[in-house]
Short mmCIF file of C-alpha atoms and ligand atoms in Angstrom, two decimals:
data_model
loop_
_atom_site.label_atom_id
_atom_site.label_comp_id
_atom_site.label_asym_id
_atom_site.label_seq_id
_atom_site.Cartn_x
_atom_site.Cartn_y
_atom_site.Cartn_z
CA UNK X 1 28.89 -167.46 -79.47
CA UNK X 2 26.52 -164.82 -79.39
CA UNK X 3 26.90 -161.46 -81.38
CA UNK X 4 27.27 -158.23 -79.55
CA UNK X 5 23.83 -157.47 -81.81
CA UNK X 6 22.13 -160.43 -80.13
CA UNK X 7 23.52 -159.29 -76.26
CA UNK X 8 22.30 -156.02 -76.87
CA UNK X 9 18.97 -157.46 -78.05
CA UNK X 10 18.75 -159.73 -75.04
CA UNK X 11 20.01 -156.98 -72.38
CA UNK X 12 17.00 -154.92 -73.64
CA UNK X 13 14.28 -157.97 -73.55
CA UNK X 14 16.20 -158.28 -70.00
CA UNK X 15 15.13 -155.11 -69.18
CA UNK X 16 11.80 -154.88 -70.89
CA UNK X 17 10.80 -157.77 -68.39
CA UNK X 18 12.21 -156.56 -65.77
CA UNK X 19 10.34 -153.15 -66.93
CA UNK X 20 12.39 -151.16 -64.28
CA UNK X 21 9.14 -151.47 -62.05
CA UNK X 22 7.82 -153.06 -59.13
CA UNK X 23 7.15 -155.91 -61.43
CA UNK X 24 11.17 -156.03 -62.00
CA UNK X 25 11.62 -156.69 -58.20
CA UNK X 26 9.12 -159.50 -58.42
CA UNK X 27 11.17 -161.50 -61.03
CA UNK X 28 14.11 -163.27 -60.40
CA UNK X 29 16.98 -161.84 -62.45
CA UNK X 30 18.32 -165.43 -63.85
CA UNK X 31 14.81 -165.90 -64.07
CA UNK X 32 14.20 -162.98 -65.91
CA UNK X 33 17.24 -163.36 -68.49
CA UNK X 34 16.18 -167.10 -69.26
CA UNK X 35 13.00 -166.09 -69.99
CA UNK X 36 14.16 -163.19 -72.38
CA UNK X 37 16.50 -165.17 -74.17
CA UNK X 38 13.50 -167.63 -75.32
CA UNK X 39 11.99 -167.54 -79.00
CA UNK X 40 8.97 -168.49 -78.21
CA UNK X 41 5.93 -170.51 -80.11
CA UNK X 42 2.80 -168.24 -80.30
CA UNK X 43 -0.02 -170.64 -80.11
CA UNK X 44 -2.82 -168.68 -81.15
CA UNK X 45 -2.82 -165.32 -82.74
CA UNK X 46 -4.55 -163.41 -86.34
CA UNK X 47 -1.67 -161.82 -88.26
CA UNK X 48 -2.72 -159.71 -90.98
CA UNK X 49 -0.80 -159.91 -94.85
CA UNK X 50 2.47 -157.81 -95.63
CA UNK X 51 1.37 -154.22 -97.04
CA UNK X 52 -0.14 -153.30 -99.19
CA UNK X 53 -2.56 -156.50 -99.14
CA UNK X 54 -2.90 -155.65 -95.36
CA UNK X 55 -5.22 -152.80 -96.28
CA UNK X 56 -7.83 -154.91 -97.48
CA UNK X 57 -7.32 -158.26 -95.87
CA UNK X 58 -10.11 -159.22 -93.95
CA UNK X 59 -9.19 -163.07 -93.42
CA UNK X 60 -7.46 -162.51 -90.15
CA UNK X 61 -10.74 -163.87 -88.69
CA UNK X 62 -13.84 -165.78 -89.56
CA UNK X 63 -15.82 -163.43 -87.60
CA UNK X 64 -14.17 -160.40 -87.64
CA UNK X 65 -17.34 -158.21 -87.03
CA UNK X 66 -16.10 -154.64 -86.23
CA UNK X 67 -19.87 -153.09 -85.68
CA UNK X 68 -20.68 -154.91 -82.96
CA UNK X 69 -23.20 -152.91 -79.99
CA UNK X 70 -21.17 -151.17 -77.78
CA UNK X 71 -19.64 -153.48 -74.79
CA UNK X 72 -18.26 -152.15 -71.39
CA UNK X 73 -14.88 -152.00 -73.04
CA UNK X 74 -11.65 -153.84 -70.41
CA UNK X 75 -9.01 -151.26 -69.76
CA UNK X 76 -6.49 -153.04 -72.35
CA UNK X 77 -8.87 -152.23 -75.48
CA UNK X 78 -9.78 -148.47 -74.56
CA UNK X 79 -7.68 -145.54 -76.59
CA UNK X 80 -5.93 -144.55 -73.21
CA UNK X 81 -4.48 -147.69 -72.20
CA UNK X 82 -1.11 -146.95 -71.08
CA UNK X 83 1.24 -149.64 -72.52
CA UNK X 84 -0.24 -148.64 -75.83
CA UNK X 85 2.43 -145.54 -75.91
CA UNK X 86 4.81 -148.48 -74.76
CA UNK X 87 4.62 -150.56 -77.63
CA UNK X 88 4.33 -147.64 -80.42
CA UNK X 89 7.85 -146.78 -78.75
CA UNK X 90 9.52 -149.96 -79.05
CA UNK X 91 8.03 -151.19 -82.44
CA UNK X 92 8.16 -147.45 -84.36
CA UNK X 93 9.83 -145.38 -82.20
CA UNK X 94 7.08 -143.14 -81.69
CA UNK X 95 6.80 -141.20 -78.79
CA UNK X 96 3.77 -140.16 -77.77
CA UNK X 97 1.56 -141.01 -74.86
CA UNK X 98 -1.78 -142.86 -75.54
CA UNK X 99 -4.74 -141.33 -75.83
CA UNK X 100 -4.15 -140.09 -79.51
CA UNK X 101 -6.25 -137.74 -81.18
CA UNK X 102 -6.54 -137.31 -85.32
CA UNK X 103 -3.53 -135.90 -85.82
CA UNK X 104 -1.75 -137.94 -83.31
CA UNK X 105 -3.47 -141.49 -85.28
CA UNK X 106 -2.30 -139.74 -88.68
CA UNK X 107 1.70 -139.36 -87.29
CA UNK X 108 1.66 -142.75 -85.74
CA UNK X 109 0.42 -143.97 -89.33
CA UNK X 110 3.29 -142.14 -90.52
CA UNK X 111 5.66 -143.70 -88.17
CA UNK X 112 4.16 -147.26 -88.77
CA UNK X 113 4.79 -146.64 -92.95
CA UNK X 114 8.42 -146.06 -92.75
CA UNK X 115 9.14 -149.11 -91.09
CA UNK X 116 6.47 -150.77 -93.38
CA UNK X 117 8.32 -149.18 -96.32
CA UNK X 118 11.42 -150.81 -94.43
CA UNK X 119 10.40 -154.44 -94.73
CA UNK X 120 7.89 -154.72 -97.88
CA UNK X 121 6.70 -158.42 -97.13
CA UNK X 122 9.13 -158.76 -94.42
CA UNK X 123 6.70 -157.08 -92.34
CA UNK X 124 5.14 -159.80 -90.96
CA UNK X 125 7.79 -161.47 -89.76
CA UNK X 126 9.85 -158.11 -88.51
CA UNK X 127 6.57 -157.89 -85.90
CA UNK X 128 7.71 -161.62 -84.71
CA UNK X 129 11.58 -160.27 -84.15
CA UNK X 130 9.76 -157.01 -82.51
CA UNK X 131 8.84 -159.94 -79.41
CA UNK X 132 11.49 -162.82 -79.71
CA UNK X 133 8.48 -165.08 -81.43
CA UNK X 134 10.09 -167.50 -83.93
CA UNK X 135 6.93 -169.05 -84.85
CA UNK X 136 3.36 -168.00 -84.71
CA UNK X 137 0.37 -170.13 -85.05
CA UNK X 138 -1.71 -167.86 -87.61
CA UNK X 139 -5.82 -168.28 -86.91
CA UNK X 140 -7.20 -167.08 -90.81
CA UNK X 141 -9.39 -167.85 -92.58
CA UNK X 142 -6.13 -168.01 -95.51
CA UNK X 143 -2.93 -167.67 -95.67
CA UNK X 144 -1.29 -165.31 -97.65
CA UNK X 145 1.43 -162.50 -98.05
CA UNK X 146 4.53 -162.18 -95.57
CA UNK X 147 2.15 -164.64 -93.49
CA UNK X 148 3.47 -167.90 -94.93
CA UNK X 149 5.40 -171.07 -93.35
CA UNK X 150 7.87 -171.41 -91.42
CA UNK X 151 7.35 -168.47 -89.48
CA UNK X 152 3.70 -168.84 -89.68
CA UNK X 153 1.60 -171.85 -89.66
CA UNK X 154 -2.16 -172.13 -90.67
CA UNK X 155 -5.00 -172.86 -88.51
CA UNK X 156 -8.39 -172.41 -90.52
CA UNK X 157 -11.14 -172.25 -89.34
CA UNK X 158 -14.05 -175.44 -88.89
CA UNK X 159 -17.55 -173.80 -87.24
CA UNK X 160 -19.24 -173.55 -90.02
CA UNK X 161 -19.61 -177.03 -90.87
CA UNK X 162 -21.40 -177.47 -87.82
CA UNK X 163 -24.22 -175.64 -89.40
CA UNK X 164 -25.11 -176.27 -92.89
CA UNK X 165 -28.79 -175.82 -92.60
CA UNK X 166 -31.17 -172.60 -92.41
CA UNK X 167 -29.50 -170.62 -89.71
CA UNK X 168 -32.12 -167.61 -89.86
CA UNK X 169 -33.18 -168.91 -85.97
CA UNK X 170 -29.78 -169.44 -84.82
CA UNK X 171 -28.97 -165.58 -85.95
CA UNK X 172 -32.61 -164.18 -84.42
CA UNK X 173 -30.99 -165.12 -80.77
CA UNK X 174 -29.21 -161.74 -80.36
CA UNK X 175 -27.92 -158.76 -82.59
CA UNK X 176 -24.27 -160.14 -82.32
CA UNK X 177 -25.16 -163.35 -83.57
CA UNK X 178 -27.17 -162.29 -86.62
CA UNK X 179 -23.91 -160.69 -88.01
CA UNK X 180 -22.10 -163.87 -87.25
CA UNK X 181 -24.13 -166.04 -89.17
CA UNK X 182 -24.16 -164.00 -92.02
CA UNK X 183 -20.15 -164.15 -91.97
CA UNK X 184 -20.53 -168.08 -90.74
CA UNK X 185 -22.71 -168.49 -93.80
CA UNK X 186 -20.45 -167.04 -96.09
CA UNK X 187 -17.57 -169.22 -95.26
CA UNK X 188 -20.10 -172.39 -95.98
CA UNK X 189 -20.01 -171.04 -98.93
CA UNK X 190 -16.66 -170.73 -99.78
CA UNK X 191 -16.44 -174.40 -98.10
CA UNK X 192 -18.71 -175.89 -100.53
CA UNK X 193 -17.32 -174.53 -103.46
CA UNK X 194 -14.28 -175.79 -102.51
CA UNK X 195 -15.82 -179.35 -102.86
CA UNK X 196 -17.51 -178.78 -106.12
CA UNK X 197 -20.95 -178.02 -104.62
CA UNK X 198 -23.52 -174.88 -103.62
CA UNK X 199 -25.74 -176.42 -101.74
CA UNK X 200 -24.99 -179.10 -98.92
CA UNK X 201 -25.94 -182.48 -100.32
CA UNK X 202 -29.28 -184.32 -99.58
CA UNK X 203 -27.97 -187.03 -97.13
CA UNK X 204 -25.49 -186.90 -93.71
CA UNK X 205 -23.58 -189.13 -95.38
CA UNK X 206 -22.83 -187.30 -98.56
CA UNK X 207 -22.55 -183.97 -96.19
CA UNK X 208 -19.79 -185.94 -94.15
CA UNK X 209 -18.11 -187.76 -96.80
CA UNK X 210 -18.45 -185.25 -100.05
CA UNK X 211 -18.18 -181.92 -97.81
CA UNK X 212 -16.76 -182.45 -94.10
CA UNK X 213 -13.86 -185.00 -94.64
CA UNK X 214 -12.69 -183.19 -97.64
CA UNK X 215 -12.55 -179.76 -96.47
CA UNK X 216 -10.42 -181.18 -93.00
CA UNK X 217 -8.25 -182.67 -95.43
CA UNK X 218 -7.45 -179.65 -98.15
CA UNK X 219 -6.91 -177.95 -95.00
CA UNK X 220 -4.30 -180.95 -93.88
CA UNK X 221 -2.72 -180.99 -97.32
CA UNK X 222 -2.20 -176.75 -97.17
CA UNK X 223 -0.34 -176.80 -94.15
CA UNK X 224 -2.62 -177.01 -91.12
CA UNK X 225 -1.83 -177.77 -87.90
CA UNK X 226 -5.09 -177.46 -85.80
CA UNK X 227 -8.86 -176.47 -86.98
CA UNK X 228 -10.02 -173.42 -85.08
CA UNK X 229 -13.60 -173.30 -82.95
CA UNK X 230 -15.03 -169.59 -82.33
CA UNK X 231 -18.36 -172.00 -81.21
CA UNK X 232 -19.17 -170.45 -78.15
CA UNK X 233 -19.54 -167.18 -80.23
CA UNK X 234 -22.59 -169.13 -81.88
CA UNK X 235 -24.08 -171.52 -79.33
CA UNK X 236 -22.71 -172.71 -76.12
CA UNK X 237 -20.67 -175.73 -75.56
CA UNK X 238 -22.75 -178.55 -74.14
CA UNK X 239 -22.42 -180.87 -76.98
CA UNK X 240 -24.62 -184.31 -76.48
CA UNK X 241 -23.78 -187.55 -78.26
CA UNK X 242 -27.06 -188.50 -80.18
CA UNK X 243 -27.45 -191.50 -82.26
CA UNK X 244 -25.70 -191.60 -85.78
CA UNK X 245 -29.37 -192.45 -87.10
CA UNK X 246 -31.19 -189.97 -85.37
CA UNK X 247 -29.27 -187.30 -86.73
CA UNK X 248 -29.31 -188.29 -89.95
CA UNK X 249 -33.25 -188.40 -90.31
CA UNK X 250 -33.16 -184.66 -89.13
CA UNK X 251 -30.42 -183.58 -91.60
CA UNK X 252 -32.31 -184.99 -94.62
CA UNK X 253 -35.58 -183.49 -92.65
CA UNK X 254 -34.61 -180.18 -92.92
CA UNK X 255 -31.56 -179.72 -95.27
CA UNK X 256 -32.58 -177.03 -97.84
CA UNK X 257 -36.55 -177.29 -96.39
CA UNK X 258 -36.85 -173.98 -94.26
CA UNK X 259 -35.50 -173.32 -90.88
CA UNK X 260 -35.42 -176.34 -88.58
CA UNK X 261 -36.39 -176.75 -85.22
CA UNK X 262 -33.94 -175.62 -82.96
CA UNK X 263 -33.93 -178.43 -80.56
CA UNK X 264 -33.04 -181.09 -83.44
CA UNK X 265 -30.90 -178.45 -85.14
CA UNK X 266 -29.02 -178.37 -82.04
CA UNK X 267 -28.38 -182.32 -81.80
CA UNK X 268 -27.39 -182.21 -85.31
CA UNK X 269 -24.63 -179.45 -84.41
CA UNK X 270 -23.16 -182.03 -81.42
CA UNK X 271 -23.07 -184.39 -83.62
CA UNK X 272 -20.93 -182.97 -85.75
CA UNK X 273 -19.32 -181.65 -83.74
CA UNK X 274 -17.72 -185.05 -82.61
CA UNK X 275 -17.48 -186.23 -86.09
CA UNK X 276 -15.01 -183.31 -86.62
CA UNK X 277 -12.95 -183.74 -83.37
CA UNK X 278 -12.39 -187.14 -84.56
CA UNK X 279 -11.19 -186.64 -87.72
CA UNK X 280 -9.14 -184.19 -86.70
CA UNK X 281 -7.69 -186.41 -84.66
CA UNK X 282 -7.12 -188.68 -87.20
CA UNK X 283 -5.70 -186.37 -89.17
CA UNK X 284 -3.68 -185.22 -86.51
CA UNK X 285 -4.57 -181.85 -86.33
CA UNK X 286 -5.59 -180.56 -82.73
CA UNK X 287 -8.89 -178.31 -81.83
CA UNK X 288 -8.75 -175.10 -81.31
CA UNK X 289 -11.57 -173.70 -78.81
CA UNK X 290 -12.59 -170.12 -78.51
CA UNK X 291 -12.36 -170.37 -74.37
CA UNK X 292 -12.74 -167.22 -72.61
CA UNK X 293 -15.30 -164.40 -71.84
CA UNK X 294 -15.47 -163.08 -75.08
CA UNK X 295 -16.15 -159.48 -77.50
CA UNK X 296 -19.22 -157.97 -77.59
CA UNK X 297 -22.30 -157.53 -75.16
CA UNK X 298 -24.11 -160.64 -76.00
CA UNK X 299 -21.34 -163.34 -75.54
CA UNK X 300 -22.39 -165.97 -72.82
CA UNK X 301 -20.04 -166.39 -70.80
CA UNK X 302 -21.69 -169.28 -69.33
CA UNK X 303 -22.07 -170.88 -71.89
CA UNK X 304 -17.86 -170.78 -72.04
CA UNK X 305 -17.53 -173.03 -69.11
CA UNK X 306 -15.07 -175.53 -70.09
CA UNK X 307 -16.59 -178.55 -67.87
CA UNK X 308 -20.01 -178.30 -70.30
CA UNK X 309 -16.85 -179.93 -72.65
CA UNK X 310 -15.70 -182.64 -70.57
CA UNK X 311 -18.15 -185.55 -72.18
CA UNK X 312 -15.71 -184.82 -74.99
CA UNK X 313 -12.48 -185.44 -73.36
CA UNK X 314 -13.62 -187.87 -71.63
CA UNK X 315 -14.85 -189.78 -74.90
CA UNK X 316 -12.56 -192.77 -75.67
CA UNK X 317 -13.29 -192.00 -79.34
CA UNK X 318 -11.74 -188.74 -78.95
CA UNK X 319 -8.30 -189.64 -77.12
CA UNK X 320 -6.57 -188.92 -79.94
CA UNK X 321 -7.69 -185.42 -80.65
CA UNK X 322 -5.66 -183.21 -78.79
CA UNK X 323 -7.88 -180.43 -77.58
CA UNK X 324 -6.42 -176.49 -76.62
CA UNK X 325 -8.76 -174.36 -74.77
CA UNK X 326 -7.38 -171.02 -75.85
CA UNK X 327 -7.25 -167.60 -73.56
CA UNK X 328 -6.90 -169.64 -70.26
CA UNK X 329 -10.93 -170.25 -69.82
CA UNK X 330 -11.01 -166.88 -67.62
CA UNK X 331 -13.00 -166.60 -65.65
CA UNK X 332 -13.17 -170.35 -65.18
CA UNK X 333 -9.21 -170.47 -64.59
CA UNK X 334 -9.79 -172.92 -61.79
CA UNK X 335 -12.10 -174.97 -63.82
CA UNK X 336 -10.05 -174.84 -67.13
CA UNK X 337 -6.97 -175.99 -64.67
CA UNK X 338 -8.25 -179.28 -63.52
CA UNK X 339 -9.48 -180.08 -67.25
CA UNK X 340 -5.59 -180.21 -67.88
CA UNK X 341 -5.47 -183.95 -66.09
CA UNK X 342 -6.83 -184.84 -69.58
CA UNK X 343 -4.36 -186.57 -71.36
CA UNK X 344 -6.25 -184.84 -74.34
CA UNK X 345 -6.47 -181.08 -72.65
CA UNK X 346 -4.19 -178.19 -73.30
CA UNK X 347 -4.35 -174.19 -72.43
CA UNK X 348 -2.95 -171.56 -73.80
CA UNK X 349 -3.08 -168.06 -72.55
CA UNK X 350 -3.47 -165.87 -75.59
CA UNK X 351 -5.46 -162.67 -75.35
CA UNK X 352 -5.55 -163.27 -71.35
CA UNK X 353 -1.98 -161.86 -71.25
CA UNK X 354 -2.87 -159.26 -72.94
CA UNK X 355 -6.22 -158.20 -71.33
CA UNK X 356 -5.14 -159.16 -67.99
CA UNK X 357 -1.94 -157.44 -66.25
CA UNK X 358 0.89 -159.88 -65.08
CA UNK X 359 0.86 -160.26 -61.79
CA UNK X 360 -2.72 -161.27 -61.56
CA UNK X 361 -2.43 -163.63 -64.32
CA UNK X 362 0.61 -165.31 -62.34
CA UNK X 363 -1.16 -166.37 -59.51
CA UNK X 364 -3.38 -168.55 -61.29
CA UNK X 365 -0.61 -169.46 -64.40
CA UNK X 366 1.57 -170.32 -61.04
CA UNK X 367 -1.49 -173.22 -59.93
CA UNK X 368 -1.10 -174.48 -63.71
CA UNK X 369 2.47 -174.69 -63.49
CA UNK X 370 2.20 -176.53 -59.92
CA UNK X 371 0.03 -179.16 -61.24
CA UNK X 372 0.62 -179.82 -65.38
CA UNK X 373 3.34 -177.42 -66.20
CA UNK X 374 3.54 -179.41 -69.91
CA UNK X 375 0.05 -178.03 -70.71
CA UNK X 376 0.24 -174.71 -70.72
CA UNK X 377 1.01 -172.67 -73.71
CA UNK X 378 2.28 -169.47 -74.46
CA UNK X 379 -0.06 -167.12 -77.18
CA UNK X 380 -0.48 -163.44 -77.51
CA UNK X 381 -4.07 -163.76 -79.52
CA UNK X 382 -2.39 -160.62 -81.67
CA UNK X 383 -5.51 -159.34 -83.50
CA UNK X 384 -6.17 -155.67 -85.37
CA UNK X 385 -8.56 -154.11 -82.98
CA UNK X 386 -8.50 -150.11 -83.42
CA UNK X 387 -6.76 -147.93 -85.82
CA UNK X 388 -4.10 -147.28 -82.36
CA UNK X 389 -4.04 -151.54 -81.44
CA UNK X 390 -2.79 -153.28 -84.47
CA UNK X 391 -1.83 -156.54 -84.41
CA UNK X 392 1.70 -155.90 -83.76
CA UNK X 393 0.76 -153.84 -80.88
CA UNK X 394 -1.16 -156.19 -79.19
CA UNK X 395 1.53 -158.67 -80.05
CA UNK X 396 3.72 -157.32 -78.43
CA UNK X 397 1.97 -156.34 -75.00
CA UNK X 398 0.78 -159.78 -74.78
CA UNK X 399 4.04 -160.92 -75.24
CA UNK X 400 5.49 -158.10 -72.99
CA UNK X 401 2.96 -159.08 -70.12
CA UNK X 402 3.10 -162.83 -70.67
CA UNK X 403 7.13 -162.70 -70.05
CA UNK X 404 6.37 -160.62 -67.06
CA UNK X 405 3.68 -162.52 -65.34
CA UNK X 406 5.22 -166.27 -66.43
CA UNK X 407 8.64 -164.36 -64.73
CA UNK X 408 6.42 -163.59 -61.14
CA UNK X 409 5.18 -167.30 -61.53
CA UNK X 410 8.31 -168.90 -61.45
CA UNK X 411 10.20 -166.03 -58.98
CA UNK X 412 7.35 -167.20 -56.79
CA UNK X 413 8.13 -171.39 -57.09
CA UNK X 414 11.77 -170.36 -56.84
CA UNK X 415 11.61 -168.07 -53.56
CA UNK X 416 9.47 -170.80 -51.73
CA UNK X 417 11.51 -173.77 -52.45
CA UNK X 418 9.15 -175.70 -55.07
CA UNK X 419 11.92 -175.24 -57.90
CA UNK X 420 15.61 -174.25 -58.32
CA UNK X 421 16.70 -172.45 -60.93
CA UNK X 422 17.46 -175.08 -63.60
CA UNK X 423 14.11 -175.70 -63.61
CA UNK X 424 12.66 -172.67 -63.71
CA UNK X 425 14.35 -171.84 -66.39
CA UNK X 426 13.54 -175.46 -67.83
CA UNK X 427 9.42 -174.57 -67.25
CA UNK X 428 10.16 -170.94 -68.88
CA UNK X 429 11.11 -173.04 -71.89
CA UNK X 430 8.39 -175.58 -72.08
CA UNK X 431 5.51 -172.81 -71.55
CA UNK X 432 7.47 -170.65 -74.31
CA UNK X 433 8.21 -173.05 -76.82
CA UNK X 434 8.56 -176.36 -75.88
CA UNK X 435 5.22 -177.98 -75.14
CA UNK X 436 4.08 -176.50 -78.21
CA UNK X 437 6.70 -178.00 -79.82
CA UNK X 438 5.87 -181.43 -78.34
CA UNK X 439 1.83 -180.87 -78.99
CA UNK X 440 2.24 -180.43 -82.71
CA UNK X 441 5.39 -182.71 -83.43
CA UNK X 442 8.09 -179.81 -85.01
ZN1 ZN G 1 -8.11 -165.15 -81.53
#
């Protein structure tokens, strides 16, 4: 039996996704009710601690540069965007279209603190309720405050032991990059004296076995469930498979001896790149890869293209490393959809819901569904952007948008006879929650 609490709750999701729009006709009302009704899994998303820690925490990301040059900004992350005023409605009651000047930022902060006042260390979780999430897969750097098991699981982060030597070329490549080494660089640090050390050891052996292996496993033992890439903000992804031996002549050539030649530097970087993937696969932990078009000016977005990753999948070494490519590869949504006849290959569609509205997202979520409907994964990439996007707002428009456009998908496979209704609402729960579920063994 449900409560009349919980009806009410669902009648409102019900209509949220239905939205009262154009959209509303698209979706199929069972459709749309199944879907509401789902507490979902949030694969991939940066929560930020319970106040008042969440003034100063700056572990929701590894990268988390905020000073980056000027990008054309997409219409979702500019101070006008519409569902903005949506979402400060539904999660504060504040009422008050978007854009917002000073005073408008200082009675929205307002309106924020008196539910924050609400909650205390609750918070966190209270922004889950806010979009029927039960459980969100927390990218940070730690864990901490109001963001703690079982409502949020760890995934740390792993780039930066790709790159334990002098990284003064890698960060000379562009003005974006030289701030992300120096962040990349300081969680190296952190890494090493985790493991005892300051430097990284003499030998690839000692570097795999003293620094790599351990740090993978204190990241195991504190409640990880997949190590995070944000690689193709630092190089792109065509990783090569050199030689054990090879590599290890250049890591003892230029390990604490200067800045190395990029070329070797780079094989060095594949290699460990593999060496990770399989331990995290025998650690059972799944990858995490950065896979989208992403922030600032410089990002290559070809190097992004998830068939440069395919040697990997392909690698019988690696079939037990499950692999997500996170923010549904756009623009390489074709591309990133035939990857998923890996046995190895998932997608989730984080930060894509939220940048891109629902009904173009549902044509191509509606190809994924057609062909490998049990790797697809729902996210909302929930990040603090802008003093008007917090987290929770951009929670809960991606999860808003990603009801919506998985609601169109469906409608669609119902209306031209690829599905009934049972399993539509069958798909709704396996792109929700249940391949998630399934991928990571809850
Ligand atoms: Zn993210």
């Amino acid at each position: 039996m449900k409560s009349v609490r919980q009806l009410i709750s669902l009648a409102v999701a019900g209509l949220l996704l239905a939205g009262g729009s154009c959209v509303g006709q698209q979706i199929d009302p069972s459709i749309a009710r199944q879907i509401a009704a789902i507490r979902a899994v949030d694969n991939h998303a940066h929560p930020v601690l319970a106040p008042p820690l969440e003034k100063t925490d700056k572990e929701f990301d590894a990268l988390p540069a905020s000073s980056l040059e000027p990008q054309s900004d997409p219409v979702a992350l500019r101070p006008d965007f519409p569902l903005l005023g949506a979402a400060w409605k539904a999660l504060y009651g504040f009422d008050t279209p978007p854009p917002l000047d000073a005073d408008g930022i200082a009675r929205l902060n307002a309106a924020r603190a008196r539910v924050k006042a609400q909650q205390g260390e609750h918070y966190p979780a209270w922004v889950l309720d806010q979009a029927r999430i039960g459980t969100m897969l927390a990218n940070r750097v730690a864990m901490g405050a109001g963001v703690e098991p079982p409502r949020f699981l760890w995934v740390p982060y792993a780039d930066a032991l790709l790159f334990p030597l002098d990284n003064s070329g890698m960060a000379s490549v562009s003005p974006d990059r030289k701030q992300f080494f120096a962040l990349e660089d300081l969680v190296r640090s952190r890494y090493l004296k985790e493991v005892g050390a300051s430097i990284p050891p003499p030998t690839l052996r000692e570097y795999l076995e003293h620094v790599v292996r351990p740090t993978l496993e204190r990241q195991k033992a504190g409640g990880a469930v997949a190590e995070k890439f944000e690689v193709a903000y630092l190089r792109s992804f065509d990783f090569s498979d050199p030689p054990r031996a090879e590599v290890e002549t250049i890591y003892a050539r230029w390990v604490g001896h200067g800045e190395p030649d990029a070329a070797e530097y780079k094989l060095l970087q594949d290699f460990l790149f593999r060496y990770t993937a399989m331990e995290c696969g025998r650690l059972g932990m799944a990858i995490h890869l950065h896979g989208m078009a992403g922030a600032g000016s410089y990002f290559s977005i070809a190097g992004v293209n998830p068939l440069l990753l395919e040697s990997l999948f392909n690698d019988p070494r690696l079939r037990k490393t499950n692999f997500v490519l996170l923010h549904g590869g756009w623009p390489y949504v074709r591309e990133i959809g035939a990857l998923l006849q890996k046995p190895n290959v998932y997608l989730d569609i984080s930060s894509q819901d939220f940048i891109i509205p629902p009904h173009t997202e549902a044509q191509w979520l509606r190809e994924w569904l057609e062909f490998e409907p049990e790797k697809v994964l729902f996210g909302t990439d929930g990040y603090p952007y802008s003093d008007e996007l917090g987290w929770p707002e951009s929670t809960w428009i991606a999860n808003r948008n990603a009801r919506q456009g998985l609601g169109i998908a469906l409608t669609g496979m119902l209306r031209d006879g690829e599905i009934n209704r049972k399993r539509a609402g069958e798909l709704a729960r396996m792109v929700l929650r249940g391949n998630a579920e399934a991928l990571y063994k809850f």
